[in-house]
Structure formats: structure tokens, C-alpha cells
């Protein structure tokens, strides 16, 4: 599980940023057991510097910092993470094989490359630089960076607004629940990215992936994505004219500072598939129920906002039965929550 905790930002946000504590419990992130020992991780991630980029350990966790133009960030990604990226990028095809879908791999590659061509140019430049300088397999890079469009993944989130938080600021907790196939639990790390001309952000990610599954920016805007398995509005499960969602979610962190700004960006961007996106700024939270034809917003009730893998808004909801959601929703009737409560 990963939990984000913010204090209210100072008035001079551009100079000081939003003061926050981002607790990243990587061992619990995938729900697959305890954290690897630091010594084992150090064999996979070697501390190193390249230009403005650096890979180091903080509290036993691998943290990579990338900074500069898209070309520079891509080159830093390659220099610092090339070896583990080669291993991680085997995951999508292995997932296809394990799922009995190996025959559709060539089609998945073609769809992934088409979707990436519709991404903002700065991401295409960054990804191309990383692949070129690390000598990565282009097919594997494409599918990995459009994995939300290729495969359904399970997870849960809980947003606690300030009125129900013991910290005087909002809380956002999330977990992932999907097969690691003996790969992902070894290679997760914290990425801190400072793109030129945009907001800096921190994310829990993997070598070779440049999009965002879970992250928070320097304005205190945090988000986490959750897959959805069915939609009641008859929208297509895959829209080939859309922008890969992992990159859209990164774009939100780079360009937005509030929940409302995130909503506006989502509504002007063509979505590729069904997804929930939990978003929390320094004052409030919301869940955006995303389909290729519409984006609905669900706000907190009683300053508590749970989310799992179902749409719940009228017109989008199909099946709202979920014991995980009911468990999280029970927090509405309890006392104020702190970070430890969210972990549990």
C-alpha cells in the first residue's frame, strides 16, 4: 500500500511547494508480501549518476531522480535503469502467455504503438530516448507503457478529506492486487521526476515505464488509478483514437494543481478504456469514472471516498457489489483517521 499525506500549502506555492510526507511502502504495494532486503535490491539497482539524474537508496528503498528535457530524462532513465528495465519489460509478454493470449501478442504490439503515437510529443521523445540509449526491445516498451489498455488489474483506494483526518490534511491510501509473475515485486522503486517547464512529481513505478500508476506532485496533488471491468453506457472497452491513460495521469501531475484542473484535463483528452482515477488535492478528493465517451465525477460523502474496480455513478454502474468497497465505506461511521488507519 502507498499512502500520501499533505499539509496545507503555503501561500507562496511556486517557491516552497506543498509541504507533505509521502510514505511509500513498496513491499505492500502489490499485496505480495514483505519488502525485499536492501542488500538484494542493491544487486538489482546500482547507485549511479548520469547528468542531472541519480539513483540512490533512501531508507533502504531505491529512489531514482530524473530531471531536464524529455530527451535528457529519457537518457537518464536509460543510463540508470537499463539493466532492470530489460527484466521488467518481459512482464507484459509473460502475462499474455500465462493468460493463454500469446497468439494476440503481435496485435497488442500494433495497438500499443498506435496509441503511443497519439501521446503528447514530450513523452514520445522521452520514451524513444530511453529505448534507444538502453537498447530496449521496442515492442516490449510499447506494450508495457500501454498496459492499462491491454490488461485489467485489481486495486482499491480510500480518500479521507481534512474534516475526517487526524492530520489536519487529506489522506490518500491505495493498494495494488495483480499477478507479479516473479518480476514486479523485485523491481518497484520510487521515481522523482522534474520535467523542464512542468510540475515535479514522485511516483511508485518500474524501470522502462514512464507513465504514472500512483503519484503526487509538488503542489500536493495525488492520484491513483484503478481498473474497471464493465461499463453501463455501452462505450467501447478500447478506443484506438485515445491517449494511453498512464501518460494522461502523468500529464495531470505535470500540469495540474487541483482536483478541478485534473477533471478539466480528463474531459478534454480522449480516453482509451474504462478506468477509475482517485484524485486528491490539499483540500478535497474525487473519483473520476472514465470511459471513452464520458467522464463522471464522484465526490466524497461524509469526507470519506472509497473506490475499487467498479463504476458507481448512474448510467455507468453495472454491478456495485464489492466487499472491499463496503469495508472501506464503513470508515464513514467511525472516528477520525490517521495514516496507520489507512494502512490497515
mmCIF file of C-alpha atoms in Angstrom:
data_model
loop_
_atom_site.group_PDB
_atom_site.id
_atom_site.type_symbol
_atom_site.label_atom_id
_atom_site.label_comp_id
_atom_site.label_asym_id
_atom_site.label_seq_id
_atom_site.Cartn_x
_atom_site.Cartn_y
_atom_site.Cartn_z
ATOM 1 C CA UNK A 1 0.000 0.000 0.000
ATOM 2 C CA UNK A 2 1.055 3.564 -0.599
ATOM 3 C CA UNK A 3 -0.268 6.466 1.463
ATOM 4 C CA UNK A 4 0.021 10.176 0.760
ATOM 5 C CA UNK A 5 -0.389 12.793 3.465
ATOM 6 C CA UNK A 6 -0.408 16.523 2.815
ATOM 7 C CA UNK A 7 -0.338 19.577 4.996
ATOM 8 C CA UNK A 8 -1.945 22.721 3.620
ATOM 9 C CA UNK A 9 0.337 24.519 1.159
ATOM 10 C CA UNK A 10 1.999 27.820 1.900
ATOM 11 C CA UNK A 11 0.768 30.942 0.121
ATOM 12 C CA UNK A 12 3.915 31.058 -1.998
ATOM 13 C CA UNK A 13 3.397 27.666 -3.565
ATOM 14 C CA UNK A 14 5.751 28.114 -6.516
ATOM 15 C CA UNK A 15 8.747 28.725 -4.260
ATOM 16 C CA UNK A 16 8.084 26.453 -1.337
ATOM 17 C CA UNK A 17 5.745 23.856 -2.774
ATOM 18 C CA UNK A 18 3.189 21.990 -0.720
ATOM 19 C CA UNK A 19 4.691 20.513 2.442
ATOM 20 C CA UNK A 20 3.934 16.832 2.521
ATOM 21 C CA UNK A 21 5.005 13.418 3.692
ATOM 22 C CA UNK A 22 4.805 10.689 1.038
ATOM 23 C CA UNK A 23 5.037 7.268 2.645
ATOM 24 C CA UNK A 24 5.839 4.590 0.100
ATOM 25 C CA UNK A 25 5.544 1.030 1.409
ATOM 26 C CA UNK A 26 6.770 -0.804 -1.664
ATOM 27 C CA UNK A 27 6.597 -4.250 -0.147
ATOM 28 C CA UNK A 28 2.847 -3.864 0.379
ATOM 29 C CA UNK A 29 2.217 -2.029 -2.884
ATOM 30 C CA UNK A 30 1.429 -5.184 -4.850
ATOM 31 C CA UNK A 31 -0.044 -7.067 -1.914
ATOM 32 C CA UNK A 32 2.529 -9.808 -2.400
ATOM 33 C CA UNK A 33 4.434 -9.990 0.845
ATOM 34 C CA UNK A 34 7.207 -8.179 2.641
ATOM 35 C CA UNK A 35 9.819 -5.826 1.280
ATOM 36 C CA UNK A 36 12.995 -7.283 -0.192
ATOM 37 C CA UNK A 37 16.120 -6.801 1.871
ATOM 38 C CA UNK A 38 18.171 -3.768 0.904
ATOM 39 C CA UNK A 39 21.148 -5.967 0.018
ATOM 40 C CA UNK A 40 19.077 -7.912 -2.508
ATOM 41 C CA UNK A 41 17.737 -4.717 -4.064
ATOM 42 C CA UNK A 42 21.205 -3.262 -4.334
ATOM 43 C CA UNK A 43 22.110 -6.121 -6.647
ATOM 44 C CA UNK A 44 19.308 -5.010 -8.967
ATOM 45 C CA UNK A 45 19.706 -1.233 -8.618
ATOM 46 C CA UNK A 46 23.228 0.142 -8.540
ATOM 47 C CA UNK A 47 23.655 3.709 -7.199
ATOM 48 C CA UNK A 48 24.853 5.865 -10.081
ATOM 49 C CA UNK A 49 24.722 9.386 -11.505
ATOM 50 C CA UNK A 50 24.195 10.491 -15.076
ATOM 51 C CA UNK A 51 23.851 14.187 -15.867
ATOM 52 C CA UNK A 52 21.183 15.579 -13.547
ATOM 53 C CA UNK A 53 19.868 12.078 -12.881
ATOM 54 C CA UNK A 54 20.765 9.940 -9.902
ATOM 55 C CA UNK A 55 19.845 6.542 -8.454
ATOM 56 C CA UNK A 56 20.386 6.120 -4.716
ATOM 57 C CA UNK A 57 18.919 4.424 -1.674
ATOM 58 C CA UNK A 58 16.831 6.257 0.927
ATOM 59 C CA UNK A 59 15.836 4.212 3.955
ATOM 60 C CA UNK A 60 16.685 1.035 2.054
ATOM 61 C CA UNK A 61 14.404 1.927 -0.879
ATOM 62 C CA UNK A 62 15.697 2.569 -4.399
ATOM 63 C CA UNK A 63 14.930 6.121 -5.485
ATOM 64 C CA UNK A 64 15.707 7.446 -8.953
ATOM 65 C CA UNK A 65 15.701 11.175 -9.691
ATOM 66 C CA UNK A 66 15.316 12.360 -13.285
ATOM 67 C CA UNK A 67 15.459 15.970 -14.424
ATOM 68 C CA UNK A 68 15.549 18.107 -17.544
ATOM 69 C CA UNK A 69 14.158 17.987 -21.060
ATOM 70 C CA UNK A 70 12.318 14.917 -22.401
ATOM 71 C CA UNK A 71 15.479 13.841 -24.228
ATOM 72 C CA UNK A 72 17.601 14.265 -21.094
ATOM 73 C CA UNK A 73 15.122 12.443 -18.858
ATOM 74 C CA UNK A 74 14.949 9.561 -21.326
ATOM 75 C CA UNK A 75 18.736 9.289 -21.470
ATOM 76 C CA UNK A 76 18.976 9.399 -17.667
ATOM 77 C CA UNK A 77 16.326 6.681 -17.401
ATOM 78 C CA UNK A 78 18.371 4.507 -19.744
ATOM 79 C CA UNK A 79 21.699 5.135 -18.013
ATOM 80 C CA UNK A 80 20.362 4.491 -14.511
ATOM 81 C CA UNK A 81 17.803 1.742 -15.117
ATOM 82 C CA UNK A 82 18.732 -0.096 -18.319
ATOM 83 C CA UNK A 83 19.521 -3.484 -16.789
ATOM 84 C CA UNK A 84 16.428 -3.779 -14.571
ATOM 85 C CA UNK A 85 14.295 -2.335 -17.387
ATOM 86 C CA UNK A 86 15.223 -5.257 -19.643
ATOM 87 C CA UNK A 87 13.894 -7.648 -16.994
ATOM 88 C CA UNK A 88 10.731 -5.674 -16.198
ATOM 89 C CA UNK A 89 9.774 -5.316 -19.853
ATOM 90 C CA UNK A 90 9.489 -9.107 -20.101
ATOM 91 C CA UNK A 91 6.441 -8.894 -17.831
ATOM 92 C CA UNK A 92 3.749 -7.973 -20.408
ATOM 93 C CA UNK A 93 4.526 -10.827 -22.778
ATOM 94 C CA UNK A 94 4.840 -13.244 -19.874
ATOM 95 C CA UNK A 95 1.423 -12.062 -18.704
ATOM 96 C CA UNK A 96 -0.016 -12.737 -22.158
ATOM 97 C CA UNK A 97 1.490 -16.245 -22.154
ATOM 98 C CA UNK A 98 0.232 -17.018 -18.634
ATOM 99 C CA UNK A 99 -3.240 -15.830 -19.664
ATOM 100 C CA UNK A 100 -3.298 -18.038 -22.767
ATOM 101 C CA UNK A 101 -3.275 -14.999 -25.054
ATOM 102 C CA UNK A 102 0.170 -15.398 -26.615
ATOM 103 C CA UNK A 103 -1.279 -15.532 -30.143
ATOM 104 C CA UNK A 104 -2.605 -11.966 -29.881
ATOM 105 C CA UNK A 105 0.767 -10.530 -28.836
ATOM 106 C CA UNK A 106 1.543 -9.161 -32.342
ATOM 107 C CA UNK A 107 -1.849 -7.431 -32.402
ATOM 108 C CA UNK A 108 -1.198 -5.969 -28.932
ATOM 109 C CA UNK A 109 2.115 -4.575 -30.143
ATOM 110 C CA UNK A 110 0.458 -2.882 -33.095
ATOM 111 C CA UNK A 111 -2.304 -1.375 -30.951
ATOM 112 C CA UNK A 112 0.205 -0.164 -28.355
ATOM 113 C CA UNK A 113 2.372 1.602 -30.923
ATOM 114 C CA UNK A 114 -0.664 3.260 -32.476
ATOM 115 C CA UNK A 115 -1.802 4.551 -29.066
ATOM 116 C CA UNK A 116 1.659 5.854 -28.187
ATOM 117 C CA UNK A 117 1.728 7.823 -31.439
ATOM 118 C CA UNK A 118 -1.218 9.810 -30.059
ATOM 119 C CA UNK A 119 0.558 10.690 -26.794
ATOM 120 C CA UNK A 120 1.981 14.183 -26.171
ATOM 121 C CA UNK A 121 5.197 14.680 -28.108
ATOM 122 C CA UNK A 122 7.343 15.135 -24.997
ATOM 123 C CA UNK A 123 6.502 11.613 -23.830
ATOM 124 C CA UNK A 124 7.231 10.115 -27.220
ATOM 125 C CA UNK A 125 10.643 11.826 -27.221
ATOM 126 C CA UNK A 126 11.417 10.632 -23.695
ATOM 127 C CA UNK A 127 10.375 7.060 -24.395
ATOM 128 C CA UNK A 128 12.332 6.910 -27.645
ATOM 129 C CA UNK A 129 15.458 8.236 -25.915
ATOM 130 C CA UNK A 130 15.165 5.687 -23.110
ATOM 131 C CA UNK A 131 14.639 2.792 -25.527
ATOM 132 C CA UNK A 132 17.467 3.852 -27.827
ATOM 133 C CA UNK A 133 20.103 4.502 -25.162
ATOM 134 C CA UNK A 134 19.239 1.350 -23.181
ATOM 135 C CA UNK A 135 18.894 -0.813 -26.304
ATOM 136 C CA UNK A 136 15.430 -1.952 -25.225
ATOM 137 C CA UNK A 137 13.026 -4.050 -27.279
ATOM 138 C CA UNK A 138 10.631 -1.586 -28.934
ATOM 139 C CA UNK A 139 7.678 -3.985 -28.884
ATOM 140 C CA UNK A 140 8.075 -4.665 -25.172
ATOM 141 C CA UNK A 141 8.441 -0.945 -24.414
ATOM 142 C CA UNK A 142 5.239 -0.136 -26.301
ATOM 143 C CA UNK A 143 3.053 -2.759 -24.621
ATOM 144 C CA UNK A 144 4.443 -2.073 -21.139
ATOM 145 C CA UNK A 145 3.642 1.631 -21.415
ATOM 146 C CA UNK A 146 0.069 0.918 -22.531
ATOM 147 C CA UNK A 147 -0.565 -1.918 -20.102
ATOM 148 C CA UNK A 148 -3.773 -0.379 -18.732
ATOM 149 C CA UNK A 149 -5.252 -0.696 -22.205
ATOM 150 C CA UNK A 150 -4.089 -4.317 -22.528
ATOM 151 C CA UNK A 151 -4.909 -5.912 -19.180
ATOM 152 C CA UNK A 152 -7.318 -5.489 -16.260
ATOM 153 C CA UNK A 153 -5.641 -5.032 -12.859
ATOM 154 C CA UNK A 154 -7.292 -5.008 -9.433
ATOM 155 C CA UNK A 155 -6.842 -2.469 -6.633
ATOM 156 C CA UNK A 156 -8.531 -0.274 -4.004
ATOM 157 C CA UNK A 157 -8.209 3.331 -2.783
ATOM 158 C CA UNK A 158 -9.535 5.404 0.095
ATOM 159 C CA UNK A 159 -9.570 9.213 0.221
ATOM 160 C CA UNK A 160 -10.026 10.903 3.595
ATOM 161 C CA UNK A 161 -10.707 14.641 3.417
ATOM 162 C CA UNK A 162 -9.397 17.037 6.119
ATOM 163 C CA UNK A 163 -12.644 17.006 8.110
ATOM 164 C CA UNK A 164 -12.166 13.287 8.863
ATOM 165 C CA UNK A 165 -8.372 13.252 9.134
ATOM 166 C CA UNK A 166 -6.402 13.386 12.363
ATOM 167 C CA UNK A 167 -3.554 15.005 10.422
ATOM 168 C CA UNK A 168 -5.498 18.206 9.536
ATOM 169 C CA UNK A 169 -4.826 17.382 5.893
ATOM 170 C CA UNK A 170 -6.268 14.852 3.433
ATOM 171 C CA UNK A 171 -5.096 11.242 3.180
ATOM 172 C CA UNK A 172 -4.994 9.014 0.105
ATOM 173 C CA UNK A 173 -4.298 5.320 0.529
ATOM 174 C CA UNK A 174 -4.080 2.695 -2.226
ATOM 175 C CA UNK A 175 -3.065 -0.883 -2.873
ATOM 176 C CA UNK A 176 -2.456 -2.967 -5.968
ATOM 177 C CA UNK A 177 -3.600 -6.535 -6.459
ATOM 178 C CA UNK A 178 -2.394 -8.246 -9.624
ATOM 179 C CA UNK A 179 -0.019 -11.090 -10.524
ATOM 180 C CA UNK A 180 3.647 -10.127 -10.255
ATOM 181 C CA UNK A 181 4.831 -13.305 -12.057
ATOM 182 C CA UNK A 182 8.026 -13.296 -10.031
ATOM 183 C CA UNK A 183 9.146 -9.995 -11.572
ATOM 184 C CA UNK A 184 7.366 -6.913 -10.340
ATOM 185 C CA UNK A 185 7.958 -7.417 -6.614
ATOM 186 C CA UNK A 186 11.700 -7.244 -7.277
ATOM 187 C CA UNK A 187 11.819 -4.090 -9.353
ATOM 188 C CA UNK A 188 9.437 -1.474 -7.933
ATOM 189 C CA UNK A 189 11.040 1.822 -6.976
ATOM 190 C CA UNK A 190 10.317 5.465 -6.278
ATOM 191 C CA UNK A 191 10.723 7.854 -9.196
ATOM 192 C CA UNK A 192 11.157 11.585 -8.653
ATOM 193 C CA UNK A 193 10.847 13.437 -11.951
ATOM 194 C CA UNK A 194 11.500 17.146 -12.502
ATOM 195 C CA UNK A 195 10.480 17.841 -16.120
ATOM 196 C CA UNK A 196 11.562 21.160 -17.553
ATOM 197 C CA UNK A 197 8.685 23.667 -17.523
ATOM 198 C CA UNK A 198 6.272 21.432 -15.574
ATOM 199 C CA UNK A 199 5.484 20.372 -12.024
ATOM 200 C CA UNK A 200 7.845 17.896 -10.405
ATOM 201 C CA UNK A 201 6.275 14.674 -9.139
ATOM 202 C CA UNK A 202 7.031 11.472 -7.240
ATOM 203 C CA UNK A 203 5.602 8.127 -8.307
ATOM 204 C CA UNK A 204 5.853 4.452 -7.475
ATOM 205 C CA UNK A 205 6.940 2.861 -10.727
ATOM 206 C CA UNK A 206 9.098 0.422 -12.632
ATOM 207 C CA UNK A 207 12.138 0.685 -14.891
ATOM 208 C CA UNK A 208 11.096 1.125 -18.513
ATOM 209 C CA UNK A 209 7.711 2.687 -17.683
ATOM 210 C CA UNK A 210 7.361 6.461 -17.930
ATOM 211 C CA UNK A 211 3.655 6.813 -17.087
ATOM 212 C CA UNK A 212 2.071 7.012 -13.630
ATOM 213 C CA UNK A 213 0.005 4.460 -11.705
ATOM 214 C CA UNK A 214 0.305 6.219 -8.329
ATOM 215 C CA UNK A 215 1.957 9.554 -7.642
ATOM 216 C CA UNK A 216 1.921 13.050 -6.206
ATOM 217 C CA UNK A 217 3.267 16.361 -7.486
ATOM 218 C CA UNK A 218 4.960 19.341 -5.841
ATOM 219 C CA UNK A 219 1.592 21.097 -5.441
ATOM 220 C CA UNK A 220 0.271 18.265 -3.271
ATOM 221 C CA UNK A 221 -1.982 16.790 -5.968
ATOM 222 C CA UNK A 222 -2.042 12.990 -5.672
ATOM 223 C CA UNK A 223 -3.673 10.319 -7.798
ATOM 224 C CA UNK A 224 -4.059 6.573 -8.154
ATOM 225 C CA UNK A 225 -5.595 4.567 -10.968
ATOM 226 C CA UNK A 226 -7.914 1.564 -10.689
ATOM 227 C CA UNK A 227 -9.152 -0.690 -13.466
ATOM 228 C CA UNK A 228 -12.833 -1.195 -14.206
ATOM 229 C CA UNK A 229 -14.236 -4.366 -15.754
ATOM 230 C CA UNK A 230 -17.588 -3.265 -17.182
ATOM 231 C CA UNK A 231 -19.472 -0.097 -18.064
ATOM 232 C CA UNK A 232 -23.198 0.554 -18.357
ATOM 233 C CA UNK A 233 -23.006 3.257 -21.031
ATOM 234 C CA UNK A 234 -22.177 0.899 -23.913
ATOM 235 C CA UNK A 235 -18.849 2.648 -24.529
ATOM 236 C CA UNK A 236 -16.100 0.596 -26.215
ATOM 237 C CA UNK A 237 -13.614 -1.161 -23.949
ATOM 238 C CA UNK A 238 -10.804 0.067 -26.203
ATOM 239 C CA UNK A 239 -10.819 3.315 -28.188
ATOM 240 C CA UNK A 240 -7.937 3.400 -30.662
ATOM 241 C CA UNK A 241 -8.015 7.186 -31.090
ATOM 242 C CA UNK A 242 -7.261 7.805 -27.407
ATOM 243 C CA UNK A 243 -4.154 8.672 -25.402
ATOM 244 C CA UNK A 244 -2.638 5.936 -23.168
ATOM 245 C CA UNK A 245 -4.008 6.501 -19.679
ATOM 246 C CA UNK A 246 -0.700 6.034 -17.846
ATOM 247 C CA UNK A 247 0.616 9.025 -19.767
ATOM 248 C CA UNK A 248 -2.568 11.047 -19.219
ATOM 249 C CA UNK A 249 -2.213 10.511 -15.478
ATOM 250 C CA UNK A 250 1.404 11.680 -15.616
ATOM 251 C CA UNK A 251 0.256 14.727 -17.593
ATOM 252 C CA UNK A 252 -2.187 15.560 -14.779
ATOM 253 C CA UNK A 253 0.649 15.599 -12.239
ATOM 254 C CA UNK A 254 2.819 17.737 -14.508
ATOM 255 C CA UNK A 255 0.153 20.291 -15.438
ATOM 256 C CA UNK A 256 -2.485 20.394 -12.667
ATOM 257 C CA UNK A 257 -2.627 21.546 -9.048
ATOM 258 C CA UNK A 258 -6.255 20.843 -8.071
ATOM 259 C CA UNK A 259 -8.952 18.205 -8.467
ATOM 260 C CA UNK A 260 -10.924 20.590 -10.691
ATOM 261 C CA UNK A 261 -7.962 21.105 -13.035
ATOM 262 C CA UNK A 262 -7.488 17.338 -13.251
ATOM 263 C CA UNK A 263 -11.163 16.969 -14.202
ATOM 264 C CA UNK A 264 -10.817 19.555 -16.957
ATOM 265 C CA UNK A 265 -7.772 17.793 -18.417
ATOM 266 C CA UNK A 266 -9.515 14.420 -18.358
ATOM 267 C CA UNK A 267 -12.578 15.824 -20.111
ATOM 268 C CA UNK A 268 -10.579 17.391 -22.939
ATOM 269 C CA UNK A 269 -8.498 14.231 -23.524
ATOM 270 C CA UNK A 270 -9.792 11.237 -25.457
ATOM 271 C CA UNK A 271 -9.734 8.209 -23.126
ATOM 272 C CA UNK A 272 -8.736 4.778 -24.386
ATOM 273 C CA UNK A 273 -10.600 2.492 -21.988
ATOM 274 C CA UNK A 274 -12.559 2.181 -18.746
ATOM 275 C CA UNK A 275 -10.851 3.242 -15.513
ATOM 276 C CA UNK A 276 -11.353 4.872 -12.162
ATOM 277 C CA UNK A 277 -8.975 7.632 -11.093
ATOM 278 C CA UNK A 278 -8.836 8.692 -7.440
ATOM 279 C CA UNK A 279 -7.518 12.254 -7.177
ATOM 280 C CA UNK A 280 -6.838 14.287 -4.043
ATOM 281 C CA UNK A 281 -5.505 17.824 -3.642
ATOM 282 C CA UNK A 282 -4.727 19.703 -0.440
ATOM 283 C CA UNK A 283 -8.416 20.370 0.269
ATOM 284 C CA UNK A 284 -10.624 17.662 -1.236
ATOM 285 C CA UNK A 285 -10.793 14.437 -3.205
ATOM 286 C CA UNK A 286 -12.798 12.971 -6.085
ATOM 287 C CA UNK A 287 -13.050 9.794 -8.091
ATOM 288 C CA UNK A 288 -13.319 10.153 -11.851
ATOM 289 C CA UNK A 289 -15.134 7.337 -13.640
ATOM 290 C CA UNK A 290 -13.572 7.315 -17.086
ATOM 291 C CA UNK A 291 -14.849 5.798 -20.312
ATOM 292 C CA UNK A 292 -14.038 6.622 -23.943
ATOM 293 C CA UNK A 293 -17.344 8.517 -24.238
ATOM 294 C CA UNK A 294 -17.670 10.345 -20.916
ATOM 295 C CA UNK A 295 -16.018 11.214 -17.600
ATOM 296 C CA UNK A 296 -18.204 11.246 -14.470
ATOM 297 C CA UNK A 297 -17.180 12.687 -11.104
ATOM 298 C CA UNK A 298 -17.955 11.150 -7.711
ATOM 299 C CA UNK A 299 -17.309 13.289 -4.628
ATOM 300 C CA UNK A 300 -16.852 12.301 -1.000
ATOM 301 C CA UNK A 301 -19.737 11.572 1.366
ATOM 302 C CA UNK A 302 -19.003 12.379 4.978
ATOM 303 C CA UNK A 303 -15.460 13.351 3.901
ATOM 304 C CA UNK A 304 -14.763 9.680 3.019
ATOM 305 C CA UNK A 305 -14.411 8.431 -0.557
ATOM 306 C CA UNK A 306 -13.641 4.761 -1.272
ATOM 307 C CA UNK A 307 -13.038 3.280 -4.699
ATOM 308 C CA UNK A 308 -12.471 -0.201 -6.116
ATOM 309 C CA UNK A 309 -12.886 -1.702 -9.586
ATOM 310 C CA UNK A 310 -16.485 -0.712 -10.310
ATOM 311 C CA UNK A 311 -18.255 2.329 -11.656
ATOM 312 C CA UNK A 312 -20.912 3.595 -9.245
ATOM 313 C CA UNK A 313 -22.408 6.632 -10.994
ATOM 314 C CA UNK A 314 -25.837 6.343 -12.601
ATOM 315 C CA UNK A 315 -25.571 5.345 -16.252
ATOM 316 C CA UNK A 316 -22.104 3.850 -15.773
ATOM 317 C CA UNK A 317 -22.661 1.382 -12.929
ATOM 318 C CA UNK A 318 -23.374 -2.264 -13.788
ATOM 319 C CA UNK A 319 -22.536 -4.225 -10.654
ATOM 320 C CA UNK A 320 -21.800 -2.326 -7.456
ATOM 321 C CA UNK A 321 -21.414 -5.352 -5.178
ATOM 322 C CA UNK A 322 -17.891 -5.362 -3.747
ATOM 323 C CA UNK A 323 -16.867 -6.414 -0.251
ATOM 324 C CA UNK A 324 -13.713 -4.299 -0.488
ATOM 325 C CA UNK A 325 -15.771 -1.180 -1.190
ATOM 326 C CA UNK A 326 -18.163 -1.976 1.671
ATOM 327 C CA UNK A 327 -15.238 -2.425 4.041
ATOM 328 C CA UNK A 328 -13.725 0.920 3.066
ATOM 329 C CA UNK A 329 -17.098 2.669 3.163
ATOM 330 C CA UNK A 330 -17.564 1.585 6.802
ATOM 331 C CA UNK A 331 -14.974 4.241 7.712
ATOM 332 C CA UNK A 332 -17.735 6.857 7.214
ATOM 333 C CA UNK A 333 -19.225 5.922 10.577
ATOM 334 C CA UNK A 334 -16.003 5.799 12.600
ATOM 335 C CA UNK A 335 -13.660 8.246 14.268
ATOM 336 C CA UNK A 336 -11.171 10.481 12.507
ATOM 337 C CA UNK A 337 -8.482 8.519 10.665
ATOM 338 C CA UNK A 338 -4.699 8.771 10.620
ATOM 339 C CA UNK A 339 -2.020 7.249 8.396
ATOM 340 C CA UNK A 340 -1.894 3.982 10.347
ATOM 341 C CA UNK A 341 -5.660 3.577 9.968
ATOM 342 C CA UNK A 342 -5.291 3.880 6.220
ATOM 343 C CA UNK A 343 -2.520 1.265 6.188
ATOM 344 C CA UNK A 344 -4.828 -1.191 7.926
#
